[in-house]
């Protein structure tokens, strides 16, 4: 088959997964569906080891000694606070040298260089490229480009347009796993409600796909009519045989859920300011709605938030979104350790040096 992006982008997921692997393991991280249950459990376990190692000065020194010979490029041309900083800190924890381009107006893009040529250039200087880009397929294209070069380096998708945000989904799974670790079946059998802009929220798309890896999980998607999940996700979820329902009435389900995943209106993707006409208030998590939730349920939000999540909720023990941010740093450090094959060293150090 001739090498064109068009025919690669059209391949089925199972074929793409193979192209994103090397030596029998994940090499490029582009889609949530690359992660099966085994690797999810493994990453959560390793993230906990890494997080606990980082509690002591000796542990931090050990982590920093793991990858001082490696470098990572953070190429973030879409706005970012958490994802950028947590990846940066993840690299720093592992002793990785970092570089970044965030503002294309001061790079050779202004001289007319294409973004894909820019990425090829970064790959000459770095060992990993972490990228956030407005175009849904861009990270995937870069991964295929790398596969064709003499010096392929991993591409890590840190948010692709309205498409996917796989590392957010990993940290969300880690947050769920930690929150329900004393429950016999962990994440299995939970009822999770996603609320808000489910049409354009990439975190929702990636996390709901990872939830198909857990038995008996039920999902409720609560969104205004025009912001319901898209058909491609519906098809994927049906194919995975996960139990999901869609509603415009959050209040019908709020008392039954184990976790709510609140999202903001993604109005940066509006074409004609159409979000302004939507009544989003039925999808706000207010104190009144919180009252009706189970006492052991949790509240998640990928952040940033606006009015959909009242700040008064922050002090409720069910609010998990600040911890969720910090979990992101540990999960991202773990994923990078895995990509560079030092995850085993993290577990070995933990087994020999950390006692509960
Ligand atoms: C999200 C994103 O960028 O998709 N933020 C994040 O990475 N935590 C969600 C959002 O912007 O609403």
mmCIF file of C-alpha atoms and ligand atoms in Angstrom:
data_model
loop_
_atom_site.group_PDB
_atom_site.id
_atom_site.type_symbol
_atom_site.label_atom_id
_atom_site.label_comp_id
_atom_site.label_asym_id
_atom_site.label_seq_id
_atom_site.Cartn_x
_atom_site.Cartn_y
_atom_site.Cartn_z
ATOM 1 C CA UNK A 1 0.000 0.000 0.000
ATOM 2 C CA UNK A 2 1.500 3.404 -0.894
ATOM 3 C CA UNK A 3 2.301 5.624 2.065
ATOM 4 C CA UNK A 4 -0.321 8.355 2.194
ATOM 5 C CA UNK A 5 -1.935 9.818 5.285
ATOM 6 C CA UNK A 6 -5.351 9.347 3.762
ATOM 7 C CA UNK A 7 -5.142 5.577 3.597
ATOM 8 C CA UNK A 8 -3.496 5.323 7.017
ATOM 9 C CA UNK A 9 -6.151 7.521 8.621
ATOM 10 C CA UNK A 10 -8.850 5.335 7.091
ATOM 11 C CA UNK A 11 -7.544 2.090 8.625
ATOM 12 C CA UNK A 12 -9.633 0.315 11.289
ATOM 13 C CA UNK A 13 -8.599 0.867 14.916
ATOM 14 C CA UNK A 14 -7.116 -2.590 15.293
ATOM 15 C CA UNK A 15 -4.721 -1.914 12.393
ATOM 16 C CA UNK A 16 -3.830 1.519 13.707
ATOM 17 C CA UNK A 17 -3.017 0.064 17.114
ATOM 18 C CA UNK A 18 -0.375 -2.131 15.517
ATOM 19 C CA UNK A 19 1.206 0.821 13.726
ATOM 20 C CA UNK A 20 1.425 2.666 17.034
ATOM 21 C CA UNK A 21 3.361 -0.180 18.684
ATOM 22 C CA UNK A 22 6.990 -1.200 18.600
ATOM 23 C CA UNK A 23 8.699 -4.207 20.193
ATOM 24 C CA UNK A 24 5.350 -5.533 21.418
ATOM 25 C CA UNK A 25 4.350 -2.443 23.391
ATOM 26 C CA UNK A 26 2.735 0.950 22.930
ATOM 27 C CA UNK A 27 5.185 3.367 21.308
ATOM 28 C CA UNK A 28 3.039 6.334 20.193
ATOM 29 C CA UNK A 29 0.140 7.363 22.434
ATOM 30 C CA UNK A 30 -2.623 8.698 20.211
ATOM 31 C CA UNK A 31 -5.941 7.057 21.135
ATOM 32 C CA UNK A 32 -7.554 5.840 24.353
ATOM 33 C CA UNK A 33 -8.471 2.582 22.666
ATOM 34 C CA UNK A 34 -4.776 1.590 22.596
ATOM 35 C CA UNK A 35 -5.062 0.783 26.305
ATOM 36 C CA UNK A 36 -6.518 -2.539 27.404
ATOM 37 C CA UNK A 37 -7.452 -3.480 30.937
ATOM 38 C CA UNK A 38 -4.124 -5.112 31.683
ATOM 39 C CA UNK A 39 -2.088 -2.042 30.823
ATOM 40 C CA UNK A 40 -4.554 0.232 32.655
ATOM 41 C CA UNK A 41 -4.180 -1.785 35.853
ATOM 42 C CA UNK A 42 -0.426 -1.843 35.401
ATOM 43 C CA UNK A 43 -0.165 1.932 34.872
ATOM 44 C CA UNK A 44 -2.354 2.632 37.933
ATOM 45 C CA UNK A 45 -0.214 0.333 40.068
ATOM 46 C CA UNK A 46 3.003 1.931 38.790
ATOM 47 C CA UNK A 47 1.612 5.467 39.257
ATOM 48 C CA UNK A 48 0.946 4.673 42.907
ATOM 49 C CA UNK A 49 4.502 3.382 43.338
ATOM 50 C CA UNK A 50 5.940 6.475 41.658
ATOM 51 C CA UNK A 51 3.730 8.816 43.703
ATOM 52 C CA UNK A 52 4.818 7.216 46.948
ATOM 53 C CA UNK A 53 8.501 7.166 45.955
ATOM 54 C CA UNK A 54 8.275 10.920 45.363
ATOM 55 C CA UNK A 55 7.362 11.483 49.034
ATOM 56 C CA UNK A 56 10.991 11.386 50.193
ATOM 57 C CA UNK A 57 14.114 13.261 49.118
ATOM 58 C CA UNK A 58 15.907 9.969 48.393
ATOM 59 C CA UNK A 59 12.969 8.862 46.288
ATOM 60 C CA UNK A 60 12.921 12.102 44.314
ATOM 61 C CA UNK A 61 16.681 11.764 43.683
ATOM 62 C CA UNK A 62 16.165 8.198 42.509
ATOM 63 C CA UNK A 63 13.404 9.258 40.067
ATOM 64 C CA UNK A 64 15.585 12.067 38.707
ATOM 65 C CA UNK A 65 18.366 9.569 38.027
ATOM 66 C CA UNK A 66 16.166 7.489 35.720
ATOM 67 C CA UNK A 67 16.158 9.466 32.466
ATOM 68 C CA UNK A 68 18.745 12.300 32.511
ATOM 69 C CA UNK A 69 19.947 11.150 29.072
ATOM 70 C CA UNK A 70 16.513 11.742 27.514
ATOM 71 C CA UNK A 71 14.765 14.865 26.280
ATOM 72 C CA UNK A 72 11.165 15.799 25.568
ATOM 73 C CA UNK A 73 9.641 18.497 23.414
ATOM 74 C CA UNK A 74 6.373 20.030 24.577
ATOM 75 C CA UNK A 75 4.657 21.312 21.476
ATOM 76 C CA UNK A 76 1.450 22.957 22.654
ATOM 77 C CA UNK A 77 -0.096 25.306 20.127
ATOM 78 C CA UNK A 78 -3.528 25.188 21.778
ATOM 79 C CA UNK A 79 -4.129 26.809 25.168
ATOM 80 C CA UNK A 80 -3.185 24.675 28.157
ATOM 81 C CA UNK A 81 -2.398 25.103 31.835
ATOM 82 C CA UNK A 82 -2.781 21.735 33.576
ATOM 83 C CA UNK A 83 -1.784 19.397 30.801
ATOM 84 C CA UNK A 84 1.278 21.446 29.904
ATOM 85 C CA UNK A 85 2.460 21.947 33.474
ATOM 86 C CA UNK A 86 1.765 18.402 34.598
ATOM 87 C CA UNK A 87 3.723 17.014 31.650
ATOM 88 C CA UNK A 88 6.523 19.476 32.352
ATOM 89 C CA UNK A 89 6.664 18.441 36.018
ATOM 90 C CA UNK A 90 6.407 14.775 35.015
ATOM 91 C CA UNK A 91 9.500 15.214 32.836
ATOM 92 C CA UNK A 92 11.307 17.069 35.613
ATOM 93 C CA UNK A 93 10.535 14.291 38.107
ATOM 94 C CA UNK A 94 12.187 11.785 35.755
ATOM 95 C CA UNK A 95 15.240 13.966 35.115
ATOM 96 C CA UNK A 96 14.269 14.531 31.473
ATOM 97 C CA UNK A 97 15.492 17.677 29.652
ATOM 98 C CA UNK A 98 12.596 19.630 28.230
ATOM 99 C CA UNK A 99 12.035 22.168 25.480
ATOM 100 C CA UNK A 100 8.855 23.787 24.314
ATOM 101 C CA UNK A 101 7.055 25.642 21.557
ATOM 102 C CA UNK A 102 3.740 27.128 22.626
ATOM 103 C CA UNK A 103 3.429 30.196 20.467
ATOM 104 C CA UNK A 104 3.735 29.422 16.749
ATOM 105 C CA UNK A 105 3.981 33.137 15.975
ATOM 106 C CA UNK A 106 7.598 33.084 17.139
ATOM 107 C CA UNK A 107 8.584 29.843 15.377
ATOM 108 C CA UNK A 108 9.325 29.195 11.705
ATOM 109 C CA UNK A 109 5.607 28.634 11.189
ATOM 110 C CA UNK A 110 5.475 32.368 10.379
ATOM 111 C CA UNK A 111 7.965 31.777 7.556
ATOM 112 C CA UNK A 112 5.473 29.358 6.055
ATOM 113 C CA UNK A 113 6.810 26.111 7.506
ATOM 114 C CA UNK A 114 4.119 23.452 7.813
ATOM 115 C CA UNK A 115 3.386 22.048 11.255
ATOM 116 C CA UNK A 116 4.414 18.585 10.112
ATOM 117 C CA UNK A 117 7.841 19.865 8.988
ATOM 118 C CA UNK A 118 8.104 21.603 12.343
ATOM 119 C CA UNK A 119 7.530 18.293 14.131
ATOM 120 C CA UNK A 120 10.107 16.565 11.961
ATOM 121 C CA UNK A 121 12.571 19.240 13.015
ATOM 122 C CA UNK A 122 11.759 18.783 16.726
ATOM 123 C CA UNK A 123 12.390 15.089 16.280
ATOM 124 C CA UNK A 124 15.990 15.868 15.276
ATOM 125 C CA UNK A 125 16.669 17.325 18.706
ATOM 126 C CA UNK A 126 14.456 15.406 21.129
ATOM 127 C CA UNK A 127 13.573 11.852 22.162
ATOM 128 C CA UNK A 128 9.830 12.370 22.689
ATOM 129 C CA UNK A 129 7.279 14.866 21.411
ATOM 130 C CA UNK A 130 4.280 15.688 23.580
ATOM 131 C CA UNK A 131 1.753 17.654 21.566
ATOM 132 C CA UNK A 132 -1.530 19.474 21.767
ATOM 133 C CA UNK A 133 -2.926 20.581 18.444
ATOM 134 C CA UNK A 134 -6.201 21.966 17.137
ATOM 135 C CA UNK A 135 -6.434 19.450 14.314
ATOM 136 C CA UNK A 136 -7.961 16.102 15.305
ATOM 137 C CA UNK A 137 -5.676 13.952 13.138
ATOM 138 C CA UNK A 138 -2.425 15.851 13.539
ATOM 139 C CA UNK A 139 -0.824 13.764 16.309
ATOM 140 C CA UNK A 140 -1.791 10.598 14.476
ATOM 141 C CA UNK A 141 -0.220 11.898 11.272
ATOM 142 C CA UNK A 142 2.965 12.752 13.151
ATOM 143 C CA UNK A 143 3.120 9.216 14.541
ATOM 144 C CA UNK A 144 2.947 7.778 11.014
ATOM 145 C CA UNK A 145 5.545 10.300 9.863
ATOM 146 C CA UNK A 146 7.878 9.166 12.649
ATOM 147 C CA UNK A 147 7.429 5.546 11.600
ATOM 148 C CA UNK A 148 8.830 6.496 8.190
ATOM 149 C CA UNK A 149 11.939 8.264 9.473
ATOM 150 C CA UNK A 150 15.348 6.843 10.415
ATOM 151 C CA UNK A 151 15.026 8.200 13.918
ATOM 152 C CA UNK A 152 11.477 7.518 15.057
ATOM 153 C CA UNK A 153 10.587 8.961 18.450
ATOM 154 C CA UNK A 154 7.300 8.549 20.324
ATOM 155 C CA UNK A 155 4.475 11.023 19.732
ATOM 156 C CA UNK A 156 2.283 11.591 22.754
ATOM 157 C CA UNK A 157 -1.124 13.155 22.152
ATOM 158 C CA UNK A 158 -1.895 15.728 24.857
ATOM 159 C CA UNK A 159 -5.203 16.804 23.325
ATOM 160 C CA UNK A 160 -6.279 16.590 19.685
ATOM 161 C CA UNK A 161 -8.940 19.079 18.594
ATOM 162 C CA UNK A 162 -12.398 17.760 19.417
ATOM 163 C CA UNK A 163 -11.159 14.205 19.001
ATOM 164 C CA UNK A 164 -9.220 12.610 21.823
ATOM 165 C CA UNK A 165 -7.314 13.322 25.012
ATOM 166 C CA UNK A 166 -5.956 9.901 25.998
ATOM 167 C CA UNK A 167 -3.704 10.977 28.867
ATOM 168 C CA UNK A 168 -6.566 12.840 30.520
ATOM 169 C CA UNK A 169 -8.534 9.605 30.305
ATOM 170 C CA UNK A 170 -5.663 7.731 31.961
ATOM 171 C CA UNK A 171 -5.546 10.174 34.851
ATOM 172 C CA UNK A 172 -9.333 10.036 35.129
ATOM 173 C CA UNK A 173 -9.163 6.247 35.385
ATOM 174 C CA UNK A 174 -6.439 6.607 38.000
ATOM 175 C CA UNK A 175 -8.664 9.020 39.932
ATOM 176 C CA UNK A 176 -11.587 6.582 39.795
ATOM 177 C CA UNK A 177 -9.354 3.684 40.754
ATOM 178 C CA UNK A 178 -7.972 5.570 43.770
ATOM 179 C CA UNK A 179 -11.378 6.834 44.827
ATOM 180 C CA UNK A 180 -12.949 3.381 44.761
ATOM 181 C CA UNK A 181 -9.960 1.265 45.792
ATOM 182 C CA UNK A 182 -11.626 0.051 48.981
ATOM 183 C CA UNK A 183 -14.633 -1.140 47.000
ATOM 184 C CA UNK A 184 -14.342 -4.847 46.243
ATOM 185 C CA UNK A 185 -14.811 -4.481 42.501
ATOM 186 C CA UNK A 186 -13.095 -1.090 42.144
ATOM 187 C CA UNK A 187 -14.352 0.618 39.001
ATOM 188 C CA UNK A 188 -16.361 -2.393 37.823
ATOM 189 C CA UNK A 189 -20.114 -1.960 38.128
ATOM 190 C CA UNK A 190 -19.998 1.804 38.769
ATOM 191 C CA UNK A 191 -22.592 4.164 37.335
ATOM 192 C CA UNK A 192 -20.882 7.211 35.841
ATOM 193 C CA UNK A 193 -22.642 10.295 34.470
ATOM 194 C CA UNK A 194 -20.991 12.621 31.994
ATOM 195 C CA UNK A 195 -22.645 16.013 31.816
ATOM 196 C CA UNK A 196 -22.298 19.071 29.647
ATOM 197 C CA UNK A 197 -20.800 19.500 26.206
ATOM 198 C CA UNK A 198 -20.460 15.884 25.172
ATOM 199 C CA UNK A 199 -20.303 16.633 21.459
ATOM 200 C CA UNK A 200 -17.010 18.467 21.567
ATOM 201 C CA UNK A 201 -15.448 17.430 24.859
ATOM 202 C CA UNK A 202 -12.491 15.259 23.928
ATOM 203 C CA UNK A 203 -11.960 14.129 27.527
ATOM 204 C CA UNK A 204 -15.428 12.578 27.558
ATOM 205 C CA UNK A 205 -14.748 10.746 24.340
ATOM 206 C CA UNK A 206 -11.478 9.252 25.564
ATOM 207 C CA UNK A 207 -12.627 8.359 29.071
ATOM 208 C CA UNK A 208 -15.870 6.715 27.982
ATOM 209 C CA UNK A 209 -13.831 4.458 25.705
ATOM 210 C CA UNK A 210 -11.551 3.444 28.569
ATOM 211 C CA UNK A 211 -14.576 2.684 30.740
ATOM 212 C CA UNK A 212 -15.545 -0.072 28.295
ATOM 213 C CA UNK A 213 -12.549 -1.962 29.710
ATOM 214 C CA UNK A 214 -14.344 -2.406 33.060
ATOM 215 C CA UNK A 215 -17.111 -4.947 33.554
ATOM 216 C CA UNK A 216 -20.676 -3.792 34.200
ATOM 217 C CA UNK A 217 -19.927 -0.059 34.128
ATOM 218 C CA UNK A 218 -23.023 1.973 33.285
ATOM 219 C CA UNK A 219 -22.751 5.386 31.655
ATOM 220 C CA UNK A 220 -25.356 8.141 31.490
ATOM 221 C CA UNK A 221 -24.647 10.973 29.074
ATOM 222 C CA UNK A 222 -26.589 14.065 30.163
ATOM 223 C CA UNK A 223 -26.405 16.905 27.655
ATOM 224 C CA UNK A 224 -28.503 19.534 25.918
ATOM 225 C CA UNK A 225 -29.945 18.210 22.669
ATOM 226 C CA UNK A 226 -27.386 19.962 20.446
ATOM 227 C CA UNK A 227 -24.396 18.847 22.539
ATOM 228 C CA UNK A 228 -25.100 15.129 22.726
ATOM 229 C CA UNK A 229 -22.333 12.604 22.006
ATOM 230 C CA UNK A 230 -21.507 12.134 18.343
ATOM 231 C CA UNK A 231 -22.471 9.131 16.249
ATOM 232 C CA UNK A 232 -18.946 7.738 15.954
ATOM 233 C CA UNK A 233 -18.660 7.464 19.747
ATOM 234 C CA UNK A 234 -22.162 5.970 19.959
ATOM 235 C CA UNK A 235 -21.121 3.303 17.455
ATOM 236 C CA UNK A 236 -17.878 2.561 19.304
ATOM 237 C CA UNK A 237 -19.666 2.210 22.630
ATOM 238 C CA UNK A 238 -22.384 0.001 21.149
ATOM 239 C CA UNK A 239 -19.675 -2.164 19.590
ATOM 240 C CA UNK A 240 -18.026 -2.505 23.009
ATOM 241 C CA UNK A 241 -21.406 -3.493 24.492
ATOM 242 C CA UNK A 242 -21.230 -1.031 27.334
ATOM 243 C CA UNK A 243 -24.530 -0.111 28.966
ATOM 244 C CA UNK A 244 -25.168 3.585 28.221
ATOM 245 C CA UNK A 245 -28.140 5.916 28.076
ATOM 246 C CA UNK A 246 -28.569 9.475 26.901
ATOM 247 C CA UNK A 247 -30.768 12.035 28.582
ATOM 248 C CA UNK A 248 -31.431 15.752 28.756
ATOM 249 C CA UNK A 249 -32.576 15.370 32.335
ATOM 250 C CA UNK A 250 -29.669 15.119 34.728
ATOM 251 C CA UNK A 251 -31.971 15.351 37.725
ATOM 252 C CA UNK A 252 -33.456 11.964 36.889
ATOM 253 C CA UNK A 253 -30.148 10.192 37.484
ATOM 254 C CA UNK A 254 -28.158 12.347 39.874
ATOM 255 C CA UNK A 255 -29.170 10.418 42.999
ATOM 256 C CA UNK A 256 -28.109 7.108 41.480
ATOM 257 C CA UNK A 257 -24.618 7.882 40.185
ATOM 258 C CA UNK A 258 -21.272 6.925 41.737
ATOM 259 C CA UNK A 259 -19.358 9.581 39.832
ATOM 260 C CA UNK A 260 -20.295 12.681 37.863
ATOM 261 C CA UNK A 261 -17.942 14.005 35.258
ATOM 262 C CA UNK A 262 -18.771 17.666 34.744
ATOM 263 C CA UNK A 263 -17.600 19.537 31.638
ATOM 264 C CA UNK A 264 -17.729 23.114 30.380
ATOM 265 C CA UNK A 265 -19.188 24.326 27.099
ATOM 266 C CA UNK A 266 -16.415 24.010 24.523
ATOM 267 C CA UNK A 267 -17.438 27.222 22.784
ATOM 268 C CA UNK A 268 -14.020 27.758 21.229
ATOM 269 C CA UNK A 269 -15.268 25.257 18.641
ATOM 270 C CA UNK A 270 -18.393 27.306 17.803
ATOM 271 C CA UNK A 271 -18.841 28.238 14.186
ATOM 272 C CA UNK A 272 -21.468 30.947 14.670
ATOM 273 C CA UNK A 273 -21.494 31.562 18.410
ATOM 274 C CA UNK A 274 -24.205 28.882 18.610
ATOM 275 C CA UNK A 275 -23.422 27.904 22.226
ATOM 276 C CA UNK A 276 -24.666 31.292 23.416
ATOM 277 C CA UNK A 277 -28.243 30.202 22.655
ATOM 278 C CA UNK A 278 -28.045 27.013 24.743
ATOM 279 C CA UNK A 279 -29.469 26.906 28.253
ATOM 280 C CA UNK A 280 -26.641 25.162 30.066
ATOM 281 C CA UNK A 281 -28.043 25.631 33.582
ATOM 282 C CA UNK A 282 -29.710 22.183 33.720
ATOM 283 C CA UNK A 283 -26.143 20.841 33.422
ATOM 284 C CA UNK A 284 -24.639 22.865 36.228
ATOM 285 C CA UNK A 285 -23.601 20.976 39.312
ATOM 286 C CA UNK A 286 -25.105 23.165 41.992
ATOM 287 C CA UNK A 287 -25.186 22.696 45.755
ATOM 288 C CA UNK A 288 -28.845 21.716 45.403
ATOM 289 C CA UNK A 289 -27.961 18.882 43.031
ATOM 290 C CA UNK A 290 -25.014 17.879 45.182
ATOM 291 C CA UNK A 291 -27.438 17.426 48.091
ATOM 292 C CA UNK A 292 -29.169 14.694 46.146
ATOM 293 C CA UNK A 293 -26.028 12.739 45.304
ATOM 294 C CA UNK A 294 -24.872 9.632 47.159
ATOM 295 C CA UNK A 295 -22.623 10.309 50.137
ATOM 296 C CA UNK A 296 -19.815 8.215 48.659
ATOM 297 C CA UNK A 297 -20.105 9.446 45.082
ATOM 298 C CA UNK A 298 -17.310 11.554 43.571
ATOM 299 C CA UNK A 299 -17.252 14.682 41.429
ATOM 300 C CA UNK A 300 -14.766 14.954 38.605
ATOM 301 C CA UNK A 301 -14.027 17.735 36.116
ATOM 302 C CA UNK A 302 -11.138 17.873 33.629
ATOM 303 C CA UNK A 303 -10.950 21.645 34.290
ATOM 304 C CA UNK A 304 -10.924 24.522 33.528
ATOM 305 C CA UNK A 305 -14.371 25.190 34.950
ATOM 306 C CA UNK A 306 -16.758 28.030 34.529
ATOM 307 C CA UNK A 307 -20.247 28.310 35.996
ATOM 308 C CA UNK A 308 -21.085 24.622 35.578
ATOM 309 C CA UNK A 309 -19.350 23.713 38.837
ATOM 310 C CA UNK A 310 -19.969 25.963 41.823
ATOM 311 C CA UNK A 311 -16.799 26.848 43.781
ATOM 312 C CA UNK A 312 -18.783 26.246 47.006
ATOM 313 C CA UNK A 313 -18.579 22.543 46.137
ATOM 314 C CA UNK A 314 -14.768 22.561 46.415
ATOM 315 C CA UNK A 315 -14.818 21.909 50.135
ATOM 316 C CA UNK A 316 -17.174 18.921 49.862
ATOM 317 C CA UNK A 317 -15.295 15.644 50.461
ATOM 318 C CA UNK A 318 -16.765 14.280 47.235
ATOM 319 C CA UNK A 319 -14.980 16.943 45.143
ATOM 320 C CA UNK A 320 -12.145 15.092 43.440
ATOM 321 C CA UNK A 321 -11.101 17.540 40.725
ATOM 322 C CA UNK A 322 -8.112 19.079 42.487
ATOM 323 C CA UNK A 323 -6.749 15.666 43.318
ATOM 324 C CA UNK A 324 -7.514 14.662 39.753
ATOM 325 C CA UNK A 325 -5.079 17.365 38.554
ATOM 326 C CA UNK A 326 -2.301 16.043 40.759
ATOM 327 C CA UNK A 327 -3.048 12.472 39.712
ATOM 328 C CA UNK A 328 -2.371 13.719 36.188
ATOM 329 C CA UNK A 329 1.214 14.508 37.007
ATOM 330 C CA UNK A 330 1.832 11.058 38.491
ATOM 331 C CA UNK A 331 0.076 9.234 35.679
ATOM 332 C CA UNK A 332 1.923 11.214 33.014
ATOM 333 C CA UNK A 333 5.284 10.581 34.684
ATOM 334 C CA UNK A 334 4.363 6.891 34.795
ATOM 335 C CA UNK A 335 3.415 6.805 31.137
ATOM 336 C CA UNK A 336 6.696 8.471 30.134
ATOM 337 C CA UNK A 337 8.635 6.042 32.353
ATOM 338 C CA UNK A 338 6.809 3.226 30.540
ATOM 339 C CA UNK A 339 7.603 4.651 27.083
ATOM 340 C CA UNK A 340 11.302 4.823 28.009
ATOM 341 C CA UNK A 341 11.294 1.370 29.658
ATOM 342 C CA UNK A 342 12.132 2.446 33.199
ATOM 343 C CA UNK A 343 8.741 1.500 34.674
ATOM 344 C CA UNK A 344 10.279 -1.735 35.993
ATOM 345 C CA UNK A 345 12.941 0.284 37.860
ATOM 346 C CA UNK A 346 10.176 2.319 39.521
ATOM 347 C CA UNK A 347 8.431 -0.835 40.743
ATOM 348 C CA UNK A 348 11.704 -2.428 41.897
ATOM 349 C CA UNK A 349 12.681 0.657 43.885
ATOM 350 C CA UNK A 350 9.242 0.782 45.434
ATOM 351 C CA UNK A 351 9.362 -2.873 46.443
ATOM 352 C CA UNK A 352 12.784 -2.476 48.070
ATOM 353 C CA UNK A 353 12.464 0.944 49.676
ATOM 354 C CA UNK A 354 8.876 1.889 50.374
ATOM 355 C CA UNK A 355 6.931 0.350 53.191
ATOM 356 C CA UNK A 356 3.341 1.290 53.825
HETATM 357 C C1 LIG B 1 -9.596 19.734 28.841
HETATM 358 C C2 LIG B 1 -9.117 19.822 27.414
HETATM 359 O O1 LIG B 1 -8.208 20.588 27.102
HETATM 360 O O2 LIG B 1 -9.669 19.061 26.628
HETATM 361 N N1 LIG B 1 -8.685 20.317 29.732
HETATM 362 C C3 LIG B 1 -7.657 19.515 30.163
HETATM 363 O O3 LIG B 1 -6.800 19.117 29.408
HETATM 364 N N2 LIG B 1 -7.659 19.161 31.442
HETATM 365 C C4 LIG B 1 -10.999 20.144 29.048
HETATM 366 C C5 LIG B 1 -11.443 21.511 28.656
HETATM 367 O O4 LIG B 1 -10.677 22.329 28.137
HETATM 368 O O5 LIG B 1 -12.613 21.784 28.888
#
